[in-house]
Tab-separated table of C-alpha atoms in Angstrom:
chain	number	residue	atom	x	y	z
A	88	MET	CA	15.539	-42.744	61.679
A	89	THR	CA	19.308	-42.921	62.015
A	90	LEU	CA	19.333	-46.566	60.915
A	91	PHE	CA	17.716	-45.745	57.571
A	92	VAL	CA	20.341	-43.048	56.946
A	93	THR	CA	23.207	-45.390	57.816
A	94	PHE	CA	22.426	-48.484	55.754
A	95	PRO	CA	22.926	-46.982	52.258
A	96	ALA	CA	26.346	-45.651	53.298
A	97	LEU	CA	27.419	-49.084	54.512
A	98	ALA	CA	26.237	-50.714	51.298
A	99	ALA	CA	28.642	-48.528	49.320
A	100	ASP	CA	31.621	-49.329	51.546
A	101	LYS	CA	34.517	-51.283	50.110
A	102	LEU	CA	35.042	-54.559	52.000
A	103	VAL	CA	38.660	-55.440	52.729
A	104	VAL	CA	39.532	-58.686	54.514
A	105	ALA	CA	42.760	-58.769	56.536
A	106	PHE	CA	43.499	-62.510	56.358
A	107	GLY	CA	46.549	-63.402	58.394
A	108	ASP	CA	48.097	-64.333	61.713
A	109	SER	CA	48.891	-62.487	64.958
A	110	LEU	CA	50.550	-59.630	63.073
A	111	MET	CA	47.129	-58.754	61.680
A	112	ALA	CA	45.027	-60.023	64.572
A	113	GLY	CA	46.189	-57.309	66.984
A	114	TYR	CA	48.118	-59.600	69.328
A	115	GLN	CA	48.193	-58.127	72.877
A	116	LEU	CA	46.730	-54.844	71.633
A	117	LYS	CA	43.583	-53.111	72.821
A	118	PRO	CA	40.450	-52.974	70.644
A	119	GLY	CA	40.987	-50.405	67.927
A	120	GLU	CA	44.795	-50.647	68.044
A	121	GLY	CA	45.255	-53.541	65.608
A	122	PHE	CA	45.917	-53.540	61.889
A	123	ALA	CA	42.316	-53.912	60.678
A	124	PRO	CA	40.741	-50.988	62.571
A	125	ARG	CA	43.745	-48.739	61.929
A	126	LEU	CA	43.742	-49.552	58.198
A	127	GLU	CA	40.005	-48.910	58.038
A	128	ALA	CA	40.467	-45.520	59.705
A	129	ALA	CA	43.349	-44.653	57.353
A	130	LEU	CA	41.335	-45.612	54.263
A	131	ARG	CA	38.404	-43.488	55.413
A	132	ARG	CA	40.678	-40.529	56.123
A	133	SER	CA	42.075	-40.864	52.609
A	134	GLY	CA	38.603	-40.696	51.098
A	135	ILE	CA	37.831	-44.404	50.632
A	136	PRO	CA	34.746	-45.558	52.550
A	137	ALA	CA	35.820	-49.024	53.602
A	138	ARG	CA	35.256	-51.703	56.175
A	139	VAL	CA	38.271	-53.830	57.079
A	140	HIS	CA	37.287	-57.226	58.452
A	141	ASN	CA	39.821	-58.658	60.897
A	142	ALA	CA	40.372	-62.264	59.840
A	143	GLY	CA	43.707	-62.584	61.619
A	144	VAL	CA	44.223	-65.521	64.001
A	145	SER	CA	47.240	-65.620	66.298
A	146	GLY	CA	49.456	-68.624	65.708
A	147	ASP	CA	48.009	-69.500	62.332
A	148	THR	CA	50.227	-71.278	59.857
A	149	THR	CA	49.516	-71.299	56.137
A	150	ALA	CA	47.909	-74.737	56.562
A	151	GLN	CA	45.501	-73.407	59.168
A	152	GLY	CA	44.775	-70.396	56.976
A	153	THR	CA	43.988	-72.669	54.045
A	154	ALA	CA	41.637	-74.712	56.216
A	155	ARG	CA	39.609	-71.730	57.435
A	156	LEU	CA	39.465	-69.604	54.282
A	157	GLY	CA	36.129	-70.975	53.121
A	158	TRP	CA	34.626	-70.507	56.582
A	159	VAL	CA	35.811	-66.884	56.717
A	160	LEU	CA	34.467	-66.047	53.266
A	161	GLY	CA	31.211	-67.851	53.965
A	162	GLY	CA	30.640	-65.778	57.080
A	163	LEU	CA	30.804	-62.461	55.238
A	164	LYS	CA	27.651	-60.687	54.121
A	165	ALA	CA	29.230	-59.467	50.908
A	166	ARG	CA	31.971	-60.496	48.497
A	167	PRO	CA	35.234	-58.771	49.454
A	168	ASP	CA	36.676	-56.079	47.227
A	169	LEU	CA	40.119	-57.166	48.419
A	170	VAL	CA	41.657	-59.896	50.577
A	171	ILE	CA	45.106	-59.092	51.969
A	172	VAL	CA	46.855	-62.428	52.538
A	173	GLU	CA	49.498	-62.201	55.276
A	174	LEU	CA	50.605	-65.692	56.274
A	175	GLY	CA	53.846	-67.632	56.489
A	176	ALA	CA	55.584	-66.140	59.520
A	177	ASN	CA	54.588	-69.021	61.800
A	178	ASP	CA	55.633	-71.600	59.211
A	179	MET	CA	59.009	-69.909	59.082
A	180	LEU	CA	59.389	-69.669	62.878
A	181	ARG	CA	58.617	-73.386	63.163
A	182	GLY	CA	61.021	-74.233	60.366
A	183	LEU	CA	58.303	-75.942	58.339
A	184	PRO	CA	59.228	-77.081	54.826
A	185	ASN	CA	59.144	-74.204	52.343
A	186	ALA	CA	57.442	-76.399	49.763
A	187	GLN	CA	54.562	-76.912	52.177
A	188	THR	CA	54.262	-73.176	52.890
A	189	ARG	CA	54.237	-72.393	49.191
A	190	ALA	CA	51.625	-75.065	48.423
A	191	ASN	CA	49.292	-73.738	51.125
A	192	LEU	CA	49.580	-70.122	50.001
A	193	ASP	CA	49.109	-71.265	46.422
A	194	ALA	CA	45.867	-72.989	47.463
A	195	ILE	CA	44.603	-69.827	49.191
A	196	LEU	CA	45.286	-67.656	46.160
A	197	ALA	CA	43.813	-70.271	43.818
A	198	GLU	CA	40.583	-70.341	45.839
A	199	LEU	CA	40.324	-66.548	45.837
A	200	LYS	CA	40.872	-66.536	42.074
A	201	ARG	CA	38.222	-69.255	41.649
A	202	ARG	CA	35.767	-67.070	43.556
A	203	ARG	CA	36.864	-64.004	41.557
A	204	ILE	CA	37.883	-62.180	44.719
A	205	PRO	CA	40.768	-59.704	44.287
A	206	ALA	CA	43.812	-60.563	46.404
A	207	MET	CA	46.955	-58.874	47.574
A	208	VAL	CA	49.982	-60.700	48.965
A	209	ALA	CA	51.700	-59.263	52.026
A	210	GLY	CA	55.126	-60.855	52.108
A	211	MET	CA	57.288	-62.019	54.963
A	212	GLN	CA	61.035	-62.438	55.337
A	213	ALA	CA	62.854	-65.248	57.087
A	214	ALA	CA	64.777	-64.751	60.313
A	215	PRO	CA	68.540	-64.890	59.682
A	216	ASN	CA	69.120	-67.717	62.189
A	217	LEU	CA	67.393	-70.239	59.908
A	218	GLY	CA	70.298	-70.351	57.498
A	219	GLN	CA	70.876	-68.832	54.080
A	220	ALA	CA	69.411	-71.668	52.031
A	221	TYR	CA	66.126	-71.776	53.966
A	222	ALA	CA	65.852	-67.980	53.996
A	223	ARG	CA	66.513	-67.709	50.265
A	224	GLU	CA	63.780	-70.239	49.499
A	225	PHE	CA	61.302	-68.751	51.954
A	226	ASN	CA	61.848	-65.156	50.833
A	227	ALA	CA	61.058	-66.143	47.246
A	228	ILE	CA	57.645	-67.699	48.021
A	229	HIS	CA	55.430	-64.614	48.264
A	230	PRO	CA	56.876	-62.761	45.242
A	231	ALA	CA	56.660	-65.896	43.083
A	232	LEU	CA	53.007	-66.520	43.963
A	233	ALA	CA	52.071	-62.886	43.436
A	234	ARG	CA	53.549	-63.159	39.948
A	235	LYS	CA	51.807	-66.475	39.285
A	236	TYR	CA	48.379	-65.119	40.194
A	237	GLN	CA	49.096	-61.613	38.859
A	238	VAL	CA	48.094	-59.958	42.129
A	239	PRO	CA	49.720	-57.008	43.916
A	240	LEU	CA	52.656	-57.759	46.221
A	241	TYR	CA	53.533	-55.760	49.305
A	242	PRO	CA	57.036	-57.215	49.772
A	243	PHE	CA	57.412	-57.185	53.579
A	244	PHE	CA	54.506	-56.661	55.961
A	245	LEU	CA	56.812	-55.524	58.796
A	246	GLN	CA	58.792	-53.069	56.663
A	247	GLY	CA	60.210	-50.308	58.871
A	248	VAL	CA	59.085	-52.104	62.037
A	249	ALA	CA	60.839	-55.483	62.255
A	250	THR	CA	64.173	-54.212	63.608
A	251	ASN	CA	62.948	-51.176	65.557
A	252	LYS	CA	62.453	-52.055	69.241
A	253	ALA	CA	60.527	-48.818	69.811
A	254	LEU	CA	57.817	-50.112	67.465
A	255	LEU	CA	57.602	-53.641	68.872
A	256	LEU	CA	56.108	-55.308	71.916
A	257	LYS	CA	58.491	-56.695	74.527
A	258	ASP	CA	58.613	-60.012	72.652
A	259	GLY	CA	60.513	-58.215	69.888
A	260	MET	CA	58.277	-59.781	67.226
A	261	HIS	CA	54.851	-58.139	67.235
A	262	PRO	CA	54.091	-54.486	66.526
A	263	ASN	CA	52.934	-52.203	69.317
A	264	PRO	CA	50.322	-49.515	68.502
A	265	ARG	CA	52.998	-47.209	67.090
A	266	GLY	CA	54.328	-50.083	65.013
A	267	VAL	CA	50.860	-50.794	63.648
A	268	ASP	CA	50.583	-47.163	62.589
A	269	VAL	CA	53.863	-47.463	60.668
A	270	ILE	CA	52.701	-50.667	58.956
A	271	VAL	CA	49.412	-49.036	57.982
A	272	ALA	CA	51.080	-45.882	56.677
A	273	ASN	CA	53.503	-47.951	54.588
A	274	ILE	CA	50.945	-50.335	53.112
A	275	LEU	CA	48.158	-47.776	52.575
A	276	PRO	CA	49.256	-46.651	49.079
A	277	SER	CA	49.381	-50.290	47.911
A	278	VAL	CA	45.924	-51.019	49.351
A	279	ARG	CA	44.479	-47.880	47.755
A	280	LYS	CA	45.950	-48.888	44.392
A	281	ALA	CA	44.598	-52.442	44.759
A	282	LEU	CA	41.148	-50.959	45.411
A	283	GLY	CA	41.490	-48.850	42.289
A	284	ARG	CA	41.815	-45.558	44.128
């Protein structure tokens, strides 16, 4: 009996796909502590019935994200109401060419547009040790592509977390559970707006 009550509620849920790298995947966190489950809980608390699908893969570059996008979308049972694209950090950490990073992200957003799937860009900022020229180029990629595809931009996924050791794991790069909560609280208004709520 419970199953018949549950299915109609699920059918009405908004489907959000968190498409990114270890920052979204919940690197070294327990089940339920990562970005996707915490964002889902926050959306539900704010009155939006939503499912957030965790499509984050630790270590993914933009090239790897481009390669698996079709597989991820094909494995879903419904068309997403929103795909949050958070990629580029690993390209930056490896010092990969900015032109390559931009081309890959462009391809991801182009494919989402082709499929008429709403997207949102979650930006990243370059580490200062990579030099001013590289950082300037890298930091411009996400805003430029958001403008090109006329999709919402959340400027920096790690806003309020990146330089706060109390919100990071011991590696100083990935958010701990408290850090995830800060990320979710900061990005929630943008996600709600992107979902039309």
